[in-house]
Every structure is written in structure tokens, then in C-alpha cells.
Amino acid sequence: MHAIFMERAITLSLDNIKNKQGGPFGAIIVQNNTIIAEGVNTVTSTYDPTAHAEIAAIRSACAKLQTIKLAGCTLHSSCEPCPMCLGAIYWAHLDAIFYGATREDAAAAQFDDSFIYEQIKLPHALRAIPAIQQEHKRAQEVFVAWAESTTKIPY
């Protein structure tokens, strides 16, 4: 079945090129051997740098299932997920990631995210976009309020 699901993700990415919606990426979410959500990259057509195929598929699956956790589901992507998508996959608690092309293949096609992987490893102050902590004590109050909240939904 995985080959069928991967074929669908690749077909979505090829169709996306033809439809001029965005980058050459497609992804699907599968639950119980059934495709429950699909996504394509619409970065350039929506002017949204977060509009990656994996993110679109996760959003669609969560909306369809009315949940923020996709345990019991797998993601099939035409390409190895970027760092942003990988983070979303972990937050969504997917069971597995299946991908076609590698990040090296993507880099050869001018979708190179190796810079981001390298930046993540660096101390905040040495990154190309410095991360500067401010108002730490005040910001911690938010987590105290969260811990005390009786209406929170943990994720």
C-alpha cells in the first residue's frame, strides 16, 4: 500500500507544477489504509512561506478528524520534510513519515534547507537571524497561568 500512497503524493506534486500553485511538493495523510487528507505546496500562489504540502495535509487531516493529534496516521510526502514540516509532524504525533526524494534531491532543484539545519545547531546569538531573549520573568507568568488553567487542552 505504501507504494500506492507514495504514487499519490508524487502525482499531487506533478499536478501542482502543471497548475502553477507553488513548489513541486505533495503530501497525504493516511489512516487505516485510507487517504484522509492531501496537501500541495502553495507558497508562491498564496504568498505564504509556511504553505508547504505537509503542513496543508496536516491541517486538513486535523480539521477532518476534529483533533490536534494524528496518532494512528502516517504521512506520505513526495520529498523528505523540511525542518518546519518535521516540527509540525512531531507536534501532530504522526506514527511514521514516508518520503520519496531526499533533501539533497531538493537542494539540487534549488530547494536547499541545509542552511536551516545548520542554523538550528548554532547558539542563538550566532545565528544569521539572532534570537534575543527579553522579559523572561514576565513571559514565564504565561506558563504559570497555563498550569493553573482549568480549561486548557494539553498537546
PDB file of C-alpha atoms in Angstrom:
ATOM      1  CA  MET A   1       0.000   0.000   0.000  1.00  0.00           C
ATOM      2  CA  HIS A   2       2.853   2.391   0.730  1.00  0.00           C
ATOM      3  CA  ALA A   3       3.810   2.457  -2.959  1.00  0.00           C
ATOM      4  CA  ILE A   4       0.253   3.465  -3.880  1.00  0.00           C
ATOM      5  CA  PHE A   5       0.258   6.248  -1.299  1.00  0.00           C
ATOM      6  CA  MET A   6       3.672   7.494  -2.430  1.00  0.00           C
ATOM      7  CA  GLU A   7       2.468   7.486  -6.034  1.00  0.00           C
ATOM      8  CA  ARG A   8      -0.447   9.714  -4.984  1.00  0.00           C
ATOM      9  CA  ALA A   9       1.890  12.164  -3.204  1.00  0.00           C
ATOM     10  CA  ILE A  10       4.138  12.312  -6.277  1.00  0.00           C
ATOM     11  CA  THR A  11       1.152  12.773  -8.604  1.00  0.00           C
ATOM     12  CA  LEU A  12      -0.042  15.666  -6.433  1.00  0.00           C
ATOM     13  CA  SER A  13       3.380  17.300  -6.720  1.00  0.00           C
ATOM     14  CA  LEU A  14       3.443  16.889 -10.511  1.00  0.00           C
ATOM     15  CA  ASP A  15      -0.099  18.272 -10.823  1.00  0.00           C
ATOM     16  CA  ASN A  16       0.931  21.199  -8.638  1.00  0.00           C
ATOM     17  CA  ILE A  17       3.641  22.110 -11.137  1.00  0.00           C
ATOM     18  CA  LYS A  18       1.133  21.957 -14.003  1.00  0.00           C
ATOM     19  CA  ASN A  19      -1.399  24.043 -12.044  1.00  0.00           C
ATOM     20  CA  LYS A  20       1.269  26.618 -11.082  1.00  0.00           C
ATOM     21  CA  GLN A  21       0.143  26.676  -7.442  1.00  0.00           C
ATOM     22  CA  GLY A  22       3.566  26.502  -5.852  1.00  0.00           C
ATOM     23  CA  GLY A  23       6.565  24.243  -5.431  1.00  0.00           C
ATOM     24  CA  PRO A  24       6.862  20.644  -6.615  1.00  0.00           C
ATOM     25  CA  PHE A  25       5.706  19.012  -3.410  1.00  0.00           C
ATOM     26  CA  GLY A  26       2.724  16.854  -2.462  1.00  0.00           C
ATOM     27  CA  ALA A  27       1.759  15.045   0.735  1.00  0.00           C
ATOM     28  CA  ILE A  28      -1.035  12.859   2.024  1.00  0.00           C
ATOM     29  CA  ILE A  29      -2.178  11.649   5.433  1.00  0.00           C
ATOM     30  CA  VAL A  30      -3.299   8.027   5.688  1.00  0.00           C
ATOM     31  CA  GLN A  31      -5.385   6.397   8.406  1.00  0.00           C
ATOM     32  CA  ASN A  32      -6.379   2.712   8.290  1.00  0.00           C
ATOM     33  CA  ASN A  33      -5.049   2.397   4.719  1.00  0.00           C
ATOM     34  CA  THR A  34      -7.308   5.242   3.561  1.00  0.00           C
ATOM     35  CA  ILE A  35      -6.213   8.672   2.397  1.00  0.00           C
ATOM     36  CA  ILE A  36      -7.923  11.164   4.691  1.00  0.00           C
ATOM     37  CA  ALA A  37      -6.144  14.361   3.620  1.00  0.00           C
ATOM     38  CA  GLU A  38      -3.973  15.745   0.854  1.00  0.00           C
ATOM     39  CA  GLY A  39      -1.820  18.819   0.533  1.00  0.00           C
ATOM     40  CA  VAL A  40       0.306  20.583  -2.028  1.00  0.00           C
ATOM     41  CA  ASN A  41       2.814  23.392  -1.760  1.00  0.00           C
ATOM     42  CA  THR A  42       1.142  26.771  -2.344  1.00  0.00           C
ATOM     43  CA  VAL A  43       3.935  29.032  -1.107  1.00  0.00           C
ATOM     44  CA  THR A  44       4.104  31.253  -4.191  1.00  0.00           C
ATOM     45  CA  SER A  45       0.396  31.321  -5.059  1.00  0.00           C
ATOM     46  CA  THR A  46      -0.687  32.256  -1.510  1.00  0.00           C
ATOM     47  CA  TYR A  47       2.353  34.362  -0.590  1.00  0.00           C
ATOM     48  CA  ASP A  48       2.776  32.171   2.476  1.00  0.00           C
ATOM     49  CA  PRO A  49       6.220  30.700   3.243  1.00  0.00           C
ATOM     50  CA  THR A  50       4.562  28.188   5.601  1.00  0.00           C
ATOM     51  CA  ALA A  51       2.217  26.773   2.925  1.00  0.00           C
ATOM     52  CA  HIS A  52       4.141  23.533   2.478  1.00  0.00           C
ATOM     53  CA  ALA A  53       2.411  20.335   1.330  1.00  0.00           C
ATOM     54  CA  GLU A  54       2.952  18.543   4.639  1.00  0.00           C
ATOM     55  CA  ILE A  55       1.534  21.464   6.633  1.00  0.00           C
ATOM     56  CA  ALA A  56      -1.520  21.641   4.337  1.00  0.00           C
ATOM     57  CA  ALA A  57      -2.131  17.904   4.685  1.00  0.00           C
ATOM     58  CA  ILE A  58      -1.780  18.042   8.479  1.00  0.00           C
ATOM     59  CA  ARG A  59      -4.189  20.986   8.724  1.00  0.00           C
ATOM     60  CA  SER A  60      -6.720  19.231   6.520  1.00  0.00           C
ATOM     61  CA  ALA A  61      -6.474  15.928   8.436  1.00  0.00           C
ATOM     62  CA  CYS A  62      -6.817  17.631  11.812  1.00  0.00           C
ATOM     63  CA  ALA A  63      -9.858  19.593  10.634  1.00  0.00           C
ATOM     64  CA  LYS A  64     -11.464  16.465   9.168  1.00  0.00           C
ATOM     65  CA  LEU A  65     -10.852  14.371  12.291  1.00  0.00           C
ATOM     66  CA  GLN A  66     -11.520  17.284  14.679  1.00  0.00           C
ATOM     67  CA  THR A  67      -8.301  16.653  16.589  1.00  0.00           C
ATOM     68  CA  ILE A  68      -4.838  18.102  17.051  1.00  0.00           C
ATOM     69  CA  LYS A  69      -3.204  14.691  17.342  1.00  0.00           C
ATOM     70  CA  LEU A  70      -2.860  12.398  14.350  1.00  0.00           C
ATOM     71  CA  ALA A  71      -1.713   9.283  16.198  1.00  0.00           C
ATOM     72  CA  GLY A  72      -2.723   6.294  14.112  1.00  0.00           C
ATOM     73  CA  CYS A  73      -1.937   8.174  10.919  1.00  0.00           C
ATOM     74  CA  THR A  74       1.048   8.245   8.591  1.00  0.00           C
ATOM     75  CA  LEU A  75       2.365  10.943   6.292  1.00  0.00           C
ATOM     76  CA  HIS A  76       3.496  10.192   2.746  1.00  0.00           C
ATOM     77  CA  SER A  77       5.413  13.045   1.137  1.00  0.00           C
ATOM     78  CA  SER A  78       6.949  13.376  -2.299  1.00  0.00           C
ATOM     79  CA  CYS A  79      10.091  14.694  -0.606  1.00  0.00           C
ATOM     80  CA  GLU A  80      11.853  14.488   2.742  1.00  0.00           C
ATOM     81  CA  PRO A  81      10.209  17.078   5.006  1.00  0.00           C
ATOM     82  CA  CYS A  82      11.997  20.343   5.754  1.00  0.00           C
ATOM     83  CA  PRO A  83      12.746  21.364   9.375  1.00  0.00           C
ATOM     84  CA  MET A  84       9.488  23.344   9.673  1.00  0.00           C
ATOM     85  CA  CYS A  85       7.390  20.453   8.407  1.00  0.00           C
ATOM     86  CA  LEU A  86       9.292  17.976  10.533  1.00  0.00           C
ATOM     87  CA  GLY A  87       8.411  20.046  13.598  1.00  0.00           C
ATOM     88  CA  ALA A  88       4.739  20.069  12.596  1.00  0.00           C
ATOM     89  CA  ILE A  89       4.822  16.302  12.037  1.00  0.00           C
ATOM     90  CA  TYR A  90       6.129  15.762  15.562  1.00  0.00           C
ATOM     91  CA  TRP A  91       3.595  18.184  17.073  1.00  0.00           C
ATOM     92  CA  ALA A  92       0.828  16.295  15.230  1.00  0.00           C
ATOM     93  CA  HIS A  93       2.067  12.968  16.689  1.00  0.00           C
ATOM     94  CA  LEU A  94       2.005  11.115  13.365  1.00  0.00           C
ATOM     95  CA  ASP A  95       3.096   7.476  13.537  1.00  0.00           C
ATOM     96  CA  ALA A  96       5.530   7.492  10.590  1.00  0.00           C
ATOM     97  CA  ILE A  97       6.903   9.521   7.700  1.00  0.00           C
ATOM     98  CA  PHE A  98       7.346   8.005   4.252  1.00  0.00           C
ATOM     99  CA  TYR A  99       9.115  10.175   1.672  1.00  0.00           C
ATOM    100  CA  GLY A 100      10.292   9.915  -1.906  1.00  0.00           C
ATOM    101  CA  ALA A 101      13.014  12.380  -2.845  1.00  0.00           C
ATOM    102  CA  THR A 102      15.711  13.346  -0.333  1.00  0.00           C
ATOM    103  CA  ARG A 103      16.619  16.791   0.930  1.00  0.00           C
ATOM    104  CA  GLU A 104      19.742  16.519  -1.240  1.00  0.00           C
ATOM    105  CA  ASP A 105      17.500  15.985  -4.286  1.00  0.00           C
ATOM    106  CA  ALA A 106      15.520  19.067  -3.270  1.00  0.00           C
ATOM    107  CA  ALA A 107      18.720  21.084  -2.829  1.00  0.00           C
ATOM    108  CA  ALA A 108      19.801  20.150  -6.350  1.00  0.00           C
ATOM    109  CA  ALA A 109      16.487  21.621  -7.555  1.00  0.00           C
ATOM    110  CA  GLN A 110      17.156  24.862  -5.611  1.00  0.00           C
ATOM    111  CA  PHE A 111      15.098  23.963  -2.538  1.00  0.00           C
ATOM    112  CA  ASP A 112      18.066  23.821  -0.190  1.00  0.00           C
ATOM    113  CA  ASP A 113      17.196  23.764   3.500  1.00  0.00           C
ATOM    114  CA  SER A 114      20.656  22.688   4.704  1.00  0.00           C
ATOM    115  CA  PHE A 115      21.216  26.268   5.884  1.00  0.00           C
ATOM    116  CA  ILE A 116      18.269  25.932   8.272  1.00  0.00           C
ATOM    117  CA  TYR A 117      19.525  22.597   9.628  1.00  0.00           C
ATOM    118  CA  GLU A 118      22.922  24.236  10.272  1.00  0.00           C
ATOM    119  CA  GLN A 119      21.366  27.314  11.902  1.00  0.00           C
ATOM    120  CA  ILE A 120      19.368  25.206  14.363  1.00  0.00           C
ATOM    121  CA  LYS A 121      22.614  23.767  15.752  1.00  0.00           C
ATOM    122  CA  LEU A 122      24.124  27.199  16.489  1.00  0.00           C
ATOM    123  CA  PRO A 123      23.791  29.173  19.729  1.00  0.00           C
ATOM    124  CA  HIS A 124      21.077  31.809  19.389  1.00  0.00           C
ATOM    125  CA  ALA A 125      23.492  34.735  19.224  1.00  0.00           C
ATOM    126  CA  LEU A 126      25.479  33.200  16.357  1.00  0.00           C
ATOM    127  CA  ARG A 127      22.570  32.542  14.023  1.00  0.00           C
ATOM    128  CA  ALA A 128      22.070  34.560  10.834  1.00  0.00           C
ATOM    129  CA  ILE A 129      18.864  35.854  12.433  1.00  0.00           C
ATOM    130  CA  PRO A 130      19.801  36.364  16.096  1.00  0.00           C
ATOM    131  CA  ALA A 131      17.313  35.230  18.738  1.00  0.00           C
ATOM    132  CA  ILE A 132      17.401  37.633  21.664  1.00  0.00           C
ATOM    133  CA  GLN A 133      15.621  36.777  24.887  1.00  0.00           C
ATOM    134  CA  GLN A 134      13.673  39.570  26.585  1.00  0.00           C
ATOM    135  CA  GLU A 135      11.279  39.866  29.532  1.00  0.00           C
ATOM    136  CA  HIS A 136      11.978  36.295  30.645  1.00  0.00           C
ATOM    137  CA  LYS A 137      10.439  36.653  34.104  1.00  0.00           C
ATOM    138  CA  ARG A 138       7.252  38.259  32.733  1.00  0.00           C
ATOM    139  CA  ALA A 139       6.978  35.696  29.940  1.00  0.00           C
ATOM    140  CA  GLN A 140       7.192  32.851  32.468  1.00  0.00           C
ATOM    141  CA  GLU A 141       3.932  34.119  34.007  1.00  0.00           C
ATOM    142  CA  VAL A 142       2.132  32.780  30.956  1.00  0.00           C
ATOM    143  CA  PHE A 143       3.180  29.228  31.809  1.00  0.00           C
ATOM    144  CA  VAL A 144       2.084  29.650  35.410  1.00  0.00           C
ATOM    145  CA  ALA A 145      -1.327  30.787  34.142  1.00  0.00           C
ATOM    146  CA  TRP A 146      -1.424  27.813  31.747  1.00  0.00           C
ATOM    147  CA  ALA A 147      -0.553  25.368  34.525  1.00  0.00           C
ATOM    148  CA  GLU A 148      -3.349  26.795  36.681  1.00  0.00           C
ATOM    149  CA  SER A 149      -5.936  26.901  33.891  1.00  0.00           C
ATOM    150  CA  THR A 150      -8.889  24.548  34.255  1.00  0.00           C
ATOM    151  CA  THR A 151      -9.841  24.883  30.565  1.00  0.00           C
ATOM    152  CA  LYS A 152      -6.507  24.004  28.963  1.00  0.00           C
ATOM    153  CA  ILE A 153      -6.234  21.231  26.413  1.00  0.00           C
ATOM    154  CA  PRO A 154      -2.760  19.711  26.659  1.00  0.00           C
ATOM    155  CA  TYR A 155      -0.942  18.875  23.460  1.00  0.00           C
TER     156      TYR A 155
END
